[in-house]
Short mmCIF file of C-alpha atoms in Angstrom, two decimals:
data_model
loop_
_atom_site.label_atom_id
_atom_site.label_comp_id
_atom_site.label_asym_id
_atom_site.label_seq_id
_atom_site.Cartn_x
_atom_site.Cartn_y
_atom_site.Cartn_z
CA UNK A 1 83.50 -72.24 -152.27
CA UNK A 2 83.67 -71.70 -155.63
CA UNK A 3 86.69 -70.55 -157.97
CA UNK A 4 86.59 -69.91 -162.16
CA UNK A 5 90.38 -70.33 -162.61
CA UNK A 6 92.58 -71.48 -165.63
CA UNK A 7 95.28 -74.03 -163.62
CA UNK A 8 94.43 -77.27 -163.39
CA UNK A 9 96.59 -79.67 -160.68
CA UNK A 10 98.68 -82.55 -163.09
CA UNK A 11 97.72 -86.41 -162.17
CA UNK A 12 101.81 -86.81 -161.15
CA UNK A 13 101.68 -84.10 -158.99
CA UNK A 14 98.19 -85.34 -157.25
CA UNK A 15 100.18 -88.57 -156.70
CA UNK A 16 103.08 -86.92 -155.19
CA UNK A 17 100.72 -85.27 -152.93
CA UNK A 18 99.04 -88.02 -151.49
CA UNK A 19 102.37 -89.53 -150.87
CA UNK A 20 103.50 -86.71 -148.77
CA UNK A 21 100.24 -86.76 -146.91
CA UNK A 22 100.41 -90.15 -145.80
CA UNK A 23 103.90 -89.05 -144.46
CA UNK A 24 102.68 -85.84 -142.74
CA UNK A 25 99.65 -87.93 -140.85
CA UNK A 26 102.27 -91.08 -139.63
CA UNK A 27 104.89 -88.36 -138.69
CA UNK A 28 104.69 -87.10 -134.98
CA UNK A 29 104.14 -83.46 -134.46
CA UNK A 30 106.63 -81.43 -133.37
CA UNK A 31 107.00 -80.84 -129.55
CA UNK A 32 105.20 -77.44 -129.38
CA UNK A 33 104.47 -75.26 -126.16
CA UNK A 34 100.82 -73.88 -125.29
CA UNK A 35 99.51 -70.97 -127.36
CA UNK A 36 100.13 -67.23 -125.42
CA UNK A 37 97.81 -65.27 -125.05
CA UNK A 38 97.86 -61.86 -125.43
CA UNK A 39 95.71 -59.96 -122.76
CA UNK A 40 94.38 -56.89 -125.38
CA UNK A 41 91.00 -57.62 -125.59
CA UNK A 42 88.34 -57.07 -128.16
CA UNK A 43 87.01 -54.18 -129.19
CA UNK A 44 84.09 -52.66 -131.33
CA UNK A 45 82.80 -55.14 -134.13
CA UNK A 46 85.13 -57.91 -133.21
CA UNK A 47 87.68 -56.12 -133.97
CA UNK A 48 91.28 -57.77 -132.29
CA UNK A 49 92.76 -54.65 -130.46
CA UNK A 50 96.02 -56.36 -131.19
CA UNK A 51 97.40 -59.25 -133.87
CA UNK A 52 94.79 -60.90 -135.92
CA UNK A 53 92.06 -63.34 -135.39
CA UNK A 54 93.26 -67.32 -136.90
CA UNK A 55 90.43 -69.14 -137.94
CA UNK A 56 89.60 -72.44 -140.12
CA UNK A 57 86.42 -73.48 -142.19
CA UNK A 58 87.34 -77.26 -141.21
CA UNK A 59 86.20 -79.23 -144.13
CA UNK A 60 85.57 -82.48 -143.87
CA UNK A 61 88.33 -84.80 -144.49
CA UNK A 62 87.33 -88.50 -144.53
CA UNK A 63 83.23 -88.41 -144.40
CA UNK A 64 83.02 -86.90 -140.67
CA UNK A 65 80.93 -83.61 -140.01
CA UNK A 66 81.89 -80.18 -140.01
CA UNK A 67 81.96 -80.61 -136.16
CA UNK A 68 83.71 -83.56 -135.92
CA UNK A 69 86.70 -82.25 -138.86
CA UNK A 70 86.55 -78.88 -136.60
CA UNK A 71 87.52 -80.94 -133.05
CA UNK A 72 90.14 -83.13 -135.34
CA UNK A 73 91.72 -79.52 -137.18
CA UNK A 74 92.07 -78.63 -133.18
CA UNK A 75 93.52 -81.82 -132.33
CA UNK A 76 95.80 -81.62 -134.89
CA UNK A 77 97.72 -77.91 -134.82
CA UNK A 78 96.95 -77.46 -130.90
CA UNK A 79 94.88 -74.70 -130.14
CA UNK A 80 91.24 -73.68 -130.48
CA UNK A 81 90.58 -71.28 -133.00
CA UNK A 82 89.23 -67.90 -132.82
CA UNK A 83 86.79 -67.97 -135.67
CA UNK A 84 85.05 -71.51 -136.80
CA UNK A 85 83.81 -70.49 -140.03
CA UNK A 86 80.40 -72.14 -141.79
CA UNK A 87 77.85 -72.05 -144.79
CA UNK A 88 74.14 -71.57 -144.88
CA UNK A 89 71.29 -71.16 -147.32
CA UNK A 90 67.46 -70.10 -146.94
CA UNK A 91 65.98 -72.10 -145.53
CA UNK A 92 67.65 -72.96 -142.98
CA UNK A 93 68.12 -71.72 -139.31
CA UNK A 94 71.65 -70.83 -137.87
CA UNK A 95 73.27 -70.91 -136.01
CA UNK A 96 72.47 -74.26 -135.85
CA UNK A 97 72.44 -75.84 -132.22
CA UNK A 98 76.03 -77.50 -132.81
CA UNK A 99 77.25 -73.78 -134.00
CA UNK A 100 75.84 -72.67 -130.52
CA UNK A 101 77.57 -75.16 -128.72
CA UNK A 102 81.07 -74.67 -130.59
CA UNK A 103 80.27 -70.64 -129.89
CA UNK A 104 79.51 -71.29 -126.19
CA UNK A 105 81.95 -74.06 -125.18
CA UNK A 106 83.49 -73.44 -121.67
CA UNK A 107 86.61 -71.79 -122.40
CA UNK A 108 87.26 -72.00 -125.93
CA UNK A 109 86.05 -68.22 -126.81
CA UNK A 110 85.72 -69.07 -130.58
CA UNK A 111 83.61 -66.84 -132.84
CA UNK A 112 81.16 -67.73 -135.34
CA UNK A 113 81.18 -66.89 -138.53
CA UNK A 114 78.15 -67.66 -141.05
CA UNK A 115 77.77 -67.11 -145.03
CA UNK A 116 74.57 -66.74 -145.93
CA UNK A 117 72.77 -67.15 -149.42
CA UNK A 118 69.27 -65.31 -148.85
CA UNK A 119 68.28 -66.28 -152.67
CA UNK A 120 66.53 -69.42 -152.20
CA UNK A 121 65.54 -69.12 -156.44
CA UNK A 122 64.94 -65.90 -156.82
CA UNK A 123 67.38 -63.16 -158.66
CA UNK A 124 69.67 -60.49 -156.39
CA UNK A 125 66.88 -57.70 -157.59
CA UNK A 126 64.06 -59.52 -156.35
CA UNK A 127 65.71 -60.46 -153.05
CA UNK A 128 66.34 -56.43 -152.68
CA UNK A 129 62.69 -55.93 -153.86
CA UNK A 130 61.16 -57.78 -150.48
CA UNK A 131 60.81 -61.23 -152.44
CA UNK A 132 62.16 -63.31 -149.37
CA UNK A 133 61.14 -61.17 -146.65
CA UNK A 134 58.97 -63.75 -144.84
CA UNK A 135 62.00 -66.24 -144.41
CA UNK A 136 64.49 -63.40 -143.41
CA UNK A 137 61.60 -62.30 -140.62
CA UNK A 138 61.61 -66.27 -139.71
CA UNK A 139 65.30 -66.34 -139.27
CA UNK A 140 65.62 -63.16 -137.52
CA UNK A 141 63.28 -64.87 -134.69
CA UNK A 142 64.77 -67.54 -134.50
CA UNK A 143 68.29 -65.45 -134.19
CA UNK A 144 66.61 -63.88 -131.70
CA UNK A 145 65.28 -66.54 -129.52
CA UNK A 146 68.66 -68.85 -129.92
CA UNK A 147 71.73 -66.71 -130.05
CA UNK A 148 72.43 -63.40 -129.21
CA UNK A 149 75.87 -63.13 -128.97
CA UNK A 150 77.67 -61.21 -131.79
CA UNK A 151 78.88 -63.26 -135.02
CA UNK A 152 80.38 -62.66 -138.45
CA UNK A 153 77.76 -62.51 -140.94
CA UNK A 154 77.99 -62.45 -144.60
CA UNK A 155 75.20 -61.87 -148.00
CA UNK A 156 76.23 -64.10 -150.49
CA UNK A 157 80.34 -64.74 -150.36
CA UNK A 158 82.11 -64.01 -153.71
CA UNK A 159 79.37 -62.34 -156.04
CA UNK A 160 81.79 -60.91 -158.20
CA UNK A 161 81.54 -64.05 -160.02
CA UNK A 162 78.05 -64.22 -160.92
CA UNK A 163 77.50 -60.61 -162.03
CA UNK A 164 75.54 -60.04 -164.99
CA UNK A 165 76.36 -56.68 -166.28
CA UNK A 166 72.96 -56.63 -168.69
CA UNK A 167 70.24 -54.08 -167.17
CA UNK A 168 67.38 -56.01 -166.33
CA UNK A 169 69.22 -59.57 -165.44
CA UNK A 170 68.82 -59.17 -162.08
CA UNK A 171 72.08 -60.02 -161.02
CA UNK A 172 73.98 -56.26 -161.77
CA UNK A 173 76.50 -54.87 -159.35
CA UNK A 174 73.48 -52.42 -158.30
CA UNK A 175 71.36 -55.72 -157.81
CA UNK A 176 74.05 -57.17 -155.60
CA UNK A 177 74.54 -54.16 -153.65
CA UNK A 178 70.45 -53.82 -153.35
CA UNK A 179 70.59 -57.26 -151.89
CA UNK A 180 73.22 -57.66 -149.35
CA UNK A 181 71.77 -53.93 -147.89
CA UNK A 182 68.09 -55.16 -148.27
CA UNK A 183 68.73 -58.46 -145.94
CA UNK A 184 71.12 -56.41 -143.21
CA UNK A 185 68.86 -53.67 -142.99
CA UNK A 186 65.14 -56.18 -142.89
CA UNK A 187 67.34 -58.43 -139.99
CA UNK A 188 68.50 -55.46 -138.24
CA UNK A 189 64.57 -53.83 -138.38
CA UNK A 190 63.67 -57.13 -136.32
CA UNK A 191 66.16 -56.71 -133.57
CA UNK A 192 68.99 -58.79 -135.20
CA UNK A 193 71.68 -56.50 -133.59
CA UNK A 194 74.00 -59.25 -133.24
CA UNK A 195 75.14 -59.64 -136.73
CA UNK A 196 78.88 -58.21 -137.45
CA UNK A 197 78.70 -57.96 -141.42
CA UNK A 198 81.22 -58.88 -143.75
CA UNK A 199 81.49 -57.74 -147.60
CA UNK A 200 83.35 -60.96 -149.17
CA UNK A 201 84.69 -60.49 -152.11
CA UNK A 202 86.86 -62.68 -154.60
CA UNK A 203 89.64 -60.29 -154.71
CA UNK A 204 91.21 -61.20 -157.93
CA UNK A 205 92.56 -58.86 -160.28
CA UNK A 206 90.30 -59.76 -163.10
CA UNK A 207 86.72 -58.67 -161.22
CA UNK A 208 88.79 -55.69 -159.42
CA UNK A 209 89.44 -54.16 -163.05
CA UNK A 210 85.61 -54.50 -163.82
CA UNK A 211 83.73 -51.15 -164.68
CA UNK A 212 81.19 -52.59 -162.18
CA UNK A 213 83.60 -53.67 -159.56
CA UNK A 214 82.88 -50.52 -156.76
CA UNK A 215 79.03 -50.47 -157.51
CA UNK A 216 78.87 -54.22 -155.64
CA UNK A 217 79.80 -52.28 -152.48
CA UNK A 218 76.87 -52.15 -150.31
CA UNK A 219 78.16 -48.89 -147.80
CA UNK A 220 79.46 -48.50 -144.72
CA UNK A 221 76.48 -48.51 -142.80
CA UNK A 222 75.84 -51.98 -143.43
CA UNK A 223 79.22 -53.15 -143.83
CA UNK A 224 81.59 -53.99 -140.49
CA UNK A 225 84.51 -55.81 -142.11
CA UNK A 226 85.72 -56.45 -145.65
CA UNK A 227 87.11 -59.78 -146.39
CA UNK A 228 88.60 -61.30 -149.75
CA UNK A 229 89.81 -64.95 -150.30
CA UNK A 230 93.08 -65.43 -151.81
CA UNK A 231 94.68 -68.75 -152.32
CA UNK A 232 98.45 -69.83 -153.01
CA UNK A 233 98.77 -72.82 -155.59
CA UNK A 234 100.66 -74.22 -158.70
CA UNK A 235 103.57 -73.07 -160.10
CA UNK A 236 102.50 -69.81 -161.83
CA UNK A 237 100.58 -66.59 -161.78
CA UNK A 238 98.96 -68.25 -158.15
CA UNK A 239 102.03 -69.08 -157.06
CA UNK A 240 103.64 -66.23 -154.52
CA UNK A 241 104.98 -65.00 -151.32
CA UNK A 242 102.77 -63.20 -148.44
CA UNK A 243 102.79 -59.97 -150.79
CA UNK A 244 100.81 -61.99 -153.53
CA UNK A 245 98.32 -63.79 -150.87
CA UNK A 246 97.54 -60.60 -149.84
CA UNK A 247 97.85 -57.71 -152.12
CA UNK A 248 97.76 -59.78 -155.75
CA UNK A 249 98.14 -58.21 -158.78
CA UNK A 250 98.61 -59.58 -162.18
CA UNK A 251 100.26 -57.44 -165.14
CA UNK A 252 97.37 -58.00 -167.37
CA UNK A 253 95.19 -55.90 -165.28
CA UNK A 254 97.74 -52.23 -164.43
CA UNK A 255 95.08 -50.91 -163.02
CA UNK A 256 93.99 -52.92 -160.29
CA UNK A 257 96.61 -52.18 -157.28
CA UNK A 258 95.78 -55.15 -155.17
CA UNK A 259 92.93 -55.98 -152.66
CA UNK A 260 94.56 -54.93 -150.03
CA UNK A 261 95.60 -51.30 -151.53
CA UNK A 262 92.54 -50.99 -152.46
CA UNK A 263 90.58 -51.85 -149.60
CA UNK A 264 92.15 -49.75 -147.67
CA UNK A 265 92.29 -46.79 -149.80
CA UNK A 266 88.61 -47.44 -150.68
CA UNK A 267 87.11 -48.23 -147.07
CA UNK A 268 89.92 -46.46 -144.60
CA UNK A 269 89.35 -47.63 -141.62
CA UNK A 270 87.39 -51.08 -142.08
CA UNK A 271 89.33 -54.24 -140.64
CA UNK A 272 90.27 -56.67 -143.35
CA UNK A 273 89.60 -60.78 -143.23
CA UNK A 274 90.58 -63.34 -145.29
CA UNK A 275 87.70 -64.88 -145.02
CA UNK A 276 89.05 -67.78 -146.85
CA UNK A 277 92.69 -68.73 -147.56
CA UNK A 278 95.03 -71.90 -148.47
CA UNK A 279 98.22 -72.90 -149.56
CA UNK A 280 98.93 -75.54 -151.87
CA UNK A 281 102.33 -78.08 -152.42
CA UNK A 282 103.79 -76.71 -155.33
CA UNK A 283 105.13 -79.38 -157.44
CA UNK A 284 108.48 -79.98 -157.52
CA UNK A 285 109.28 -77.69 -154.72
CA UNK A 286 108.59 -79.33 -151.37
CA UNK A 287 109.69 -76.72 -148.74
CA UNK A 288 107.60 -74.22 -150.53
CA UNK A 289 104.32 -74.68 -148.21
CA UNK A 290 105.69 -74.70 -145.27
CA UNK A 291 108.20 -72.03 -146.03
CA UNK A 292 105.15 -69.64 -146.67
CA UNK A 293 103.51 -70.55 -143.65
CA UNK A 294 106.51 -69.30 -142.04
CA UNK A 295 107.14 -66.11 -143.36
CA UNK A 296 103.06 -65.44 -142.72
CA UNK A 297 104.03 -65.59 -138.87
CA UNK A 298 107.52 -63.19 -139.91
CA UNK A 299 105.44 -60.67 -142.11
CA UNK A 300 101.50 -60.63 -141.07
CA UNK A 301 102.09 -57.51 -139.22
CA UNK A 302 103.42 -55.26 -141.63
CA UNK A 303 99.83 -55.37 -143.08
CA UNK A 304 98.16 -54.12 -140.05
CA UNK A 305 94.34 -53.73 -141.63
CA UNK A 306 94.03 -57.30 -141.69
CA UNK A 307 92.70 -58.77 -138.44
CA UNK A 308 91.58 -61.76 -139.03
CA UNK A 309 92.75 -64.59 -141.61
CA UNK A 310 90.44 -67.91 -142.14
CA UNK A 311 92.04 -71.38 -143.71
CA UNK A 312 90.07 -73.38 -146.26
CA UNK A 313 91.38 -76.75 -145.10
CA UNK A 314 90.14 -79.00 -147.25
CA UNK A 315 91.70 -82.54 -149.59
CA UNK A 316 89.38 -81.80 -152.42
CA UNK A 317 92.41 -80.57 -154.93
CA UNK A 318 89.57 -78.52 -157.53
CA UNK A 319 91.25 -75.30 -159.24
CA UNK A 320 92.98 -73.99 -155.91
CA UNK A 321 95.04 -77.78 -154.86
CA UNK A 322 94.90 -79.87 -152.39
CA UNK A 323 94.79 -77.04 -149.12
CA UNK A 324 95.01 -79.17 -145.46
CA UNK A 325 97.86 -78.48 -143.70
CA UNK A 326 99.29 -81.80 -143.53
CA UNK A 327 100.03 -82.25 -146.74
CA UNK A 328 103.42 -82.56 -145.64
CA UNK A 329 104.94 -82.93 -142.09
CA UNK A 330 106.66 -79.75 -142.77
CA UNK A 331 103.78 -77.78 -143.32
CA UNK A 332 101.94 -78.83 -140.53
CA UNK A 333 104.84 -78.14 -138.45
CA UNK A 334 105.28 -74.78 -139.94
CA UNK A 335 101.63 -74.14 -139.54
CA UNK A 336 101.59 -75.22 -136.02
CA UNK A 337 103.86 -72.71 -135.55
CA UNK A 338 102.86 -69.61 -136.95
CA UNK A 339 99.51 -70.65 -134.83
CA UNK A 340 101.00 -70.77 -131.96
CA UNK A 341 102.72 -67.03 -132.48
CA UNK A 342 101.05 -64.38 -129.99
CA UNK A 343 100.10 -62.15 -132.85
CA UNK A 344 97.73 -65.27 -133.65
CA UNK A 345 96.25 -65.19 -130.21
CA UNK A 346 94.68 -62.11 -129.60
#
């Protein structure tokens, strides 16, 4: 994950933070029943035919693996999730065998879902000009040979940031969008049919005004689902209800109408992810976490292109806070909650 903010978290509020963790793990959950399940099925493209997919990139929280902080995230707000969410790079092979067993776990139905940076040195325009073909052919066998069920792929997660608008850099919009259809299209040329792709953007203001923004966008035919990852923190401009998580805009940019107007004005049709989002305390305001957590479960459906929605849990604070759900025992309840809401269990 990566974010090129301006807030920086104070040291008294990092304090007050850990405080209110400590609390949230020693408190007791709140008695909770069993998630309901809705009985609508999935259609096309993992697409939910009702409510919205809830899924967590479970971070590890105190030196455990991604497998082990997935069980504990479980464990903790009481249901599986739909979507277990990971990160890969070339040169390696994935899903990995634990992936495979998290996929394929007797009754747990979660999906997969897999960013992917094909670079491995080289520049966006010589990944689009065949450069890493021999390791895309090797991973497309091994796909093949180890997991053919259908998973949420995605080229490169957030480029938006590491555009370089100069001809010739290698690393233009047109050298992005080169890139993410060169690796679908080589994968899906060696039988990879089980890929469901995802175009993840940023989804700030700032790269949405960009001159450049729309040439990123790789088309349709290689593109499934559209995702953006918005995140809730501080005490300003980040700082918002469910209409800023997710449909942001900042005055400074009047142009840009919000990812999700956009979107959905741009791509009609396409199902929407957050394909990561988080919610930090926000200092000197206690009930605020939890309060949005709540109002997420009141107002989800009145954006009905999103179908899916993916927590960064994680107690690394960087730009974005501290984001676990238990950083107080009120938002953990409150998340607990919202999880447990049918429109979550589709």
């Amino acid at each position: 994950m990566s974010r090129k903010l301006v807030k920086v978290l104070g040291v008294a509020f990092v304090l007050v933070l850990a405080a209110s963790q400590a609390a949230a793990q020693s408190a007791p959950a709140a008695p909770l029943g069993p998630a309901v399940k809705s009985t609508c099925g999935v259609g096309p493209k993992l697409v939910p035919r009702c409510g919205a997919w809830w899924g967590v990139a479970s971070n590890p929280l105190n030196g455990e693996t991604w497998d082990a902080a997935l069980v504990n995230f479980e464990t903790q707000i009481g249901r599986t999730v739909n979507i277990s969410h990971y990160y890969q790079r070339a040169g390696e092979r994935f899903p990995t065998a634990t992936q495979i067993k998290r996929a394929t776990e007797p009754g747990k139905n979660r999906l997969l879902s897999i960013n992917y940076k094909p670079e491995a040195g080289h520049t966006w325009a010589q990944v689009a000009a065949g450069a890493t073909n021999a390791e895309l052919d090797a991973l497309a066998a091994y796909m093949n040979a180890n997991f053919r069920q259908q998973f949420f792929f995605t080229v490169h997660h957030e480029p938006e940031e590491e555009v370089r608008p100069t001809p010739g850099s290698g690393y233009t919009a047109n050298d992005y969008r080169a890139m993410y259809r060169h690796v679908v299209l080589r994968l899906r040329s060696r039988g990879v049919n089980q890929i469901v792709t995802v175009m993840n953007y940023v989804g700030l203001p700032r790269w949405g005004s960009e001159p450049w923004f729309e040439d990123m966008y790789p088309g349709n035919d290689v593109v499934d689902w559209i995702a953006y990852d918005p995140y809730i923190f501080g005490s300003g401009a980040y700082r918002g209800g469910i209409e800023d998580l997710f449909n942001r805009t900042f005055p400074e940019y009047p142009n840009w109408p919000g990812f999700y107007t956009w979107a959905t004005n741009f791509a009609p049709g396409k199902p929407l992810m957050l394909g990561e989002w988080g919610v930090a305390e926000q200092p000197g305001n206690p009930a605020a976490k939890a309060a949005l957590f709540t109002q997420l479960g009141e107002q989800t459906r009145y954006w009905p292109a999103i179908k899916a929605l993916v927590y960064w849990n994680s107690s690394v604070g960087r730009t974005v806070g501290v984001t676990r759900v238990d950083t107080s025992a009120a938002s953990l309840t409150a998340y607990r909650r919202t999880g447990m809401l049918p429109y979550f269990n589709p």
